[in-house]
């Protein structure tokens, strides 16, 4: 028997690790979860934060179980970003060469990039005044090559799910919800992200719910879940028997590694438990402010697909023209109201199609230009131009977003509404083109 004497040092770097977690300003509750995710490890050189083959009960699994319970979905999969969630859902739905996927002209670029990395062709549809996908334009853009519609609940605003679901059903398409910006939103009482064929969430620090970098994929369909599992972990650690032969054709294919770490699982479990109350606070405050803003001839509020279901982190109005909206935003800022626009000649914005240089110019990682030049694609060569969605361009140039704080009280909401009224009354008739 060989006698080995080398030993890892005691402690495994756990103190440094916890000190780092504290530095991020986590609450005691979160820190306790982080501690519990790492403290049971003894004698290993680094904290063991992997979801699979970990002797501890998996925090990622707990997060997935909680997500199913909260959102009312049969299956949930934790991944390492919202982009990974989209890539997993697209792969699960079999989106690939020759397919078209309809995406909205106003969404964070990742929704569209994931179509391209899936080797399919993005078809860009207008948004309407709700700032979500316009179902009429989607209907007009469906072809025999369309495989899926990806609707995005942008800026906390929920899409017209009845119309989009009906369209998807009529044409036999997958309806994938990008819920990265509306975690906790509801449409007619159902959580967004759990209504379509699949739902994708980002749980990054910049989102309504989240911390660090993470994402979720929801579905009610066991087979789609299985395929999403394969895409998220091509090493197949997720399988009951990792090395077993394929149980059904299509179960095993070359995927990626999008696995969520146990630390993200632990932290996001705490975060997700706050989601519902958080969305209720945002929605209550948004509606209170909106209810106290008067009616103006030239500054119109954004219509909603479900006022009670919008998350409410932003209250949106439209000015008459870009100069008008720009002036309103400036004056709101001076009145102490946090507001902004999206994109301009001097500031590019990855949320509006006109700035998606990589799509407009069909930039791909390799020179042959796949999927834009794909021989499997039977449509006319795709062409993108800044004037292809004029309604969206017009709306985005005139939209002004007032940031809502979930922690405002009734008095704060009234004061913000009062300041908005002052600015709107002053500027309602200004700034003719
Ligand atoms: C609408 C939308 N989809 C997808 C993503 C991508 O999420 P992540 O940054 O977690 O990859 C984002 C993130 O900003 C988003 O806003």
PDB file of N, CA, C and O and ligand atoms in Angstrom, residues 81-84 86 107-108 110-111 152 154 178 180-181 202-204 207 213-214 351, ligand 1:
ATOM      1  N   UNK A  81     -26.943  32.233 -16.818  1.00  0.00           N
ATOM      2  CA  UNK A  81     -27.307  33.583 -17.267  1.00  0.00           C
ATOM      3  C   UNK A  81     -28.628  33.539 -18.021  1.00  0.00           C
ATOM      4  O   UNK A  81     -29.104  32.453 -18.401  1.00  0.00           O
ATOM      5  N   UNK A  82     -29.179  34.717 -18.259  1.00  0.00           N
ATOM      6  CA  UNK A  82     -30.396  34.801 -19.069  1.00  0.00           C
ATOM      7  C   UNK A  82     -30.110  34.407 -20.509  1.00  0.00           C
ATOM      8  O   UNK A  82     -30.939  33.789 -21.173  1.00  0.00           O
ATOM      9  N   UNK A  83     -28.926  34.766 -20.998  1.00  0.00           N
ATOM     10  CA  UNK A  83     -28.549  34.398 -22.369  1.00  0.00           C
ATOM     11  C   UNK A  83     -28.468  32.878 -22.494  1.00  0.00           C
ATOM     12  O   UNK A  83     -28.926  32.292 -23.478  1.00  0.00           O
ATOM     13  N   UNK A  84     -27.901  32.233 -21.474  1.00  0.00           N
ATOM     14  CA  UNK A  84     -27.838  30.759 -21.477  1.00  0.00           C
ATOM     15  C   UNK A  84     -29.241  30.169 -21.433  1.00  0.00           C
ATOM     16  O   UNK A  84     -29.509  29.125 -22.051  1.00  0.00           O
ATOM     17  N   UNK A  86     -31.913  31.467 -22.742  1.00  0.00           N
ATOM     18  CA  UNK A  86     -32.454  31.579 -24.104  1.00  0.00           C
ATOM     19  C   UNK A  86     -31.842  30.511 -25.009  1.00  0.00           C
ATOM     20  O   UNK A  86     -32.552  29.826 -25.757  1.00  0.00           O
ATOM     21  N   UNK A 107     -35.763  44.955 -27.510  1.00  0.00           N
ATOM     22  CA  UNK A 107     -35.385  43.954 -26.504  1.00  0.00           C
ATOM     23  C   UNK A 107     -33.877  44.039 -26.317  1.00  0.00           C
ATOM     24  O   UNK A 107     -33.169  44.530 -27.206  1.00  0.00           O
ATOM     25  N   UNK A 108     -33.381  43.563 -25.191  1.00  0.00           N
ATOM     26  CA  UNK A 108     -31.929  43.518 -25.062  1.00  0.00           C
ATOM     27  C   UNK A 108     -31.381  42.563 -26.132  1.00  0.00           C
ATOM     28  O   UNK A 108     -31.977  41.527 -26.439  1.00  0.00           O
ATOM     29  N   UNK A 110     -29.397  40.256 -26.413  1.00  0.00           N
ATOM     30  CA  UNK A 110     -29.182  38.821 -26.171  1.00  0.00           C
ATOM     31  C   UNK A 110     -30.302  37.952 -26.735  1.00  0.00           C
ATOM     32  O   UNK A 110     -30.052  36.833 -27.206  1.00  0.00           O
ATOM     33  N   UNK A 111     -31.543  38.444 -26.708  1.00  0.00           N
ATOM     34  CA  UNK A 111     -32.683  37.678 -27.238  1.00  0.00           C
ATOM     35  C   UNK A 111     -32.412  37.299 -28.695  1.00  0.00           C
ATOM     36  O   UNK A 111     -32.767  36.208 -29.151  1.00  0.00           O
ATOM     37  N   UNK A 152     -41.030  39.363 -25.500  1.00  0.00           N
ATOM     38  CA  UNK A 152     -40.206  39.880 -24.403  1.00  0.00           C
ATOM     39  C   UNK A 152     -41.042  40.842 -23.565  1.00  0.00           C
ATOM     40  O   UNK A 152     -41.594  41.816 -24.093  1.00  0.00           O
ATOM     41  N   UNK A 154     -40.880  43.605 -21.826  1.00  0.00           N
ATOM     42  CA  UNK A 154     -39.814  44.599 -21.663  1.00  0.00           C
ATOM     43  C   UNK A 154     -40.092  45.616 -20.571  1.00  0.00           C
ATOM     44  O   UNK A 154     -41.213  46.085 -20.406  1.00  0.00           O
ATOM     45  N   UNK A 178     -39.290  35.709 -23.128  1.00  0.00           N
ATOM     46  CA  UNK A 178     -38.082  36.241 -22.504  1.00  0.00           C
ATOM     47  C   UNK A 178     -38.557  37.120 -21.356  1.00  0.00           C
ATOM     48  O   UNK A 178     -39.073  38.221 -21.567  1.00  0.00           O
ATOM     49  N   UNK A 180     -36.703  38.174 -18.813  1.00  0.00           N
ATOM     50  CA  UNK A 180     -35.547  38.709 -18.088  1.00  0.00           C
ATOM     51  C   UNK A 180     -35.870  40.008 -17.373  1.00  0.00           C
ATOM     52  O   UNK A 180     -35.315  40.295 -16.314  1.00  0.00           O
ATOM     53  N   UNK A 181     -36.767  40.807 -17.958  1.00  0.00           N
ATOM     54  CA  UNK A 181     -37.032  42.130 -17.371  1.00  0.00           C
ATOM     55  C   UNK A 181     -38.378  42.199 -16.662  1.00  0.00           C
ATOM     56  O   UNK A 181     -38.867  43.296 -16.380  1.00  0.00           O
ATOM     57  N   UNK A 202     -33.541  36.043 -16.613  1.00  0.00           N
ATOM     58  CA  UNK A 202     -32.193  36.394 -16.173  1.00  0.00           C
ATOM     59  C   UNK A 202     -32.297  36.703 -14.685  1.00  0.00           C
ATOM     60  O   UNK A 202     -33.220  37.405 -14.267  1.00  0.00           O
ATOM     61  N   UNK A 203     -31.381  36.161 -13.911  1.00  0.00           N
ATOM     62  CA  UNK A 203     -31.336  36.499 -12.479  1.00  0.00           C
ATOM     63  C   UNK A 203     -30.025  37.222 -12.197  1.00  0.00           C
ATOM     64  O   UNK A 203     -29.370  36.973 -11.191  1.00  0.00           O
ATOM     65  N   UNK A 204     -29.635  38.114 -13.106  1.00  0.00           N
ATOM     66  CA  UNK A 204     -28.384  38.847 -12.867  1.00  0.00           C
ATOM     67  C   UNK A 204     -28.653  39.995 -11.893  1.00  0.00           C
ATOM     68  O   UNK A 204     -29.807  40.344 -11.627  1.00  0.00           O
ATOM     69  N   UNK A 207     -31.210  42.815 -12.597  1.00  0.00           N
ATOM     70  CA  UNK A 207     -32.605  42.514 -12.865  1.00  0.00           C
ATOM     71  C   UNK A 207     -33.471  42.723 -11.622  1.00  0.00           C
ATOM     72  O   UNK A 207     -32.972  42.966 -10.532  1.00  0.00           O
ATOM     73  N   UNK A 213     -24.704  36.468 -11.609  1.00  0.00           N
ATOM     74  CA  UNK A 213     -25.062  36.071 -12.977  1.00  0.00           C
ATOM     75  C   UNK A 213     -25.795  34.742 -12.910  1.00  0.00           C
ATOM     76  O   UNK A 213     -25.226  33.751 -12.452  1.00  0.00           O
ATOM     77  N   UNK A 214     -27.031  34.710 -13.358  1.00  0.00           N
ATOM     78  CA  UNK A 214     -27.777  33.449 -13.346  1.00  0.00           C
ATOM     79  C   UNK A 214     -29.023  33.570 -14.210  1.00  0.00           C
ATOM     80  O   UNK A 214     -29.392  34.668 -14.638  1.00  0.00           O
ATOM     81  N   UNK A 351     -30.713  47.872 -26.632  1.00  0.00           N
ATOM     82  CA  UNK A 351     -32.109  47.444 -26.489  1.00  0.00           C
ATOM     83  C   UNK A 351     -32.963  47.784 -27.715  1.00  0.00           C
ATOM     84  O   UNK A 351     -34.130  47.425 -27.763  1.00  0.00           O
TER      85      UNK A 351
HETATM   86  C1  LIG B   1     -34.716  41.141 -22.254  1.00  0.00           C
HETATM   87  C2  LIG B   1     -33.423  40.476 -21.883  1.00  0.00           C
HETATM   88  N1  LIG B   1     -33.155  39.249 -22.348  1.00  0.00           N
HETATM   89  C3  LIG B   1     -32.017  38.599 -22.036  1.00  0.00           C
HETATM   90  C4  LIG B   1     -31.085  39.171 -21.222  1.00  0.00           C
HETATM   91  C5  LIG B   1     -29.797  38.446 -20.961  1.00  0.00           C
HETATM   92  O1  LIG B   1     -29.634  38.130 -19.623  1.00  0.00           O
HETATM   93  P1  LIG B   1     -28.143  37.896 -19.023  1.00  0.00           P
HETATM   94  O2  LIG B   1     -27.499  39.232 -18.958  1.00  0.00           O
HETATM   95  O3  LIG B   1     -28.395  37.302 -17.678  1.00  0.00           O
HETATM   96  O4  LIG B   1     -27.458  36.959 -19.937  1.00  0.00           O
HETATM   97  C6  LIG B   1     -31.311  40.440 -20.692  1.00  0.00           C
HETATM   98  C7  LIG B   1     -30.310  41.089 -19.818  1.00  0.00           C
HETATM   99  O5  LIG B   1     -30.173  42.283 -19.767  1.00  0.00           O
HETATM  100  C8  LIG B   1     -32.511  41.122 -21.026  1.00  0.00           C
HETATM  101  O6  LIG B   1     -32.784  42.338 -20.568  1.00  0.00           O
END
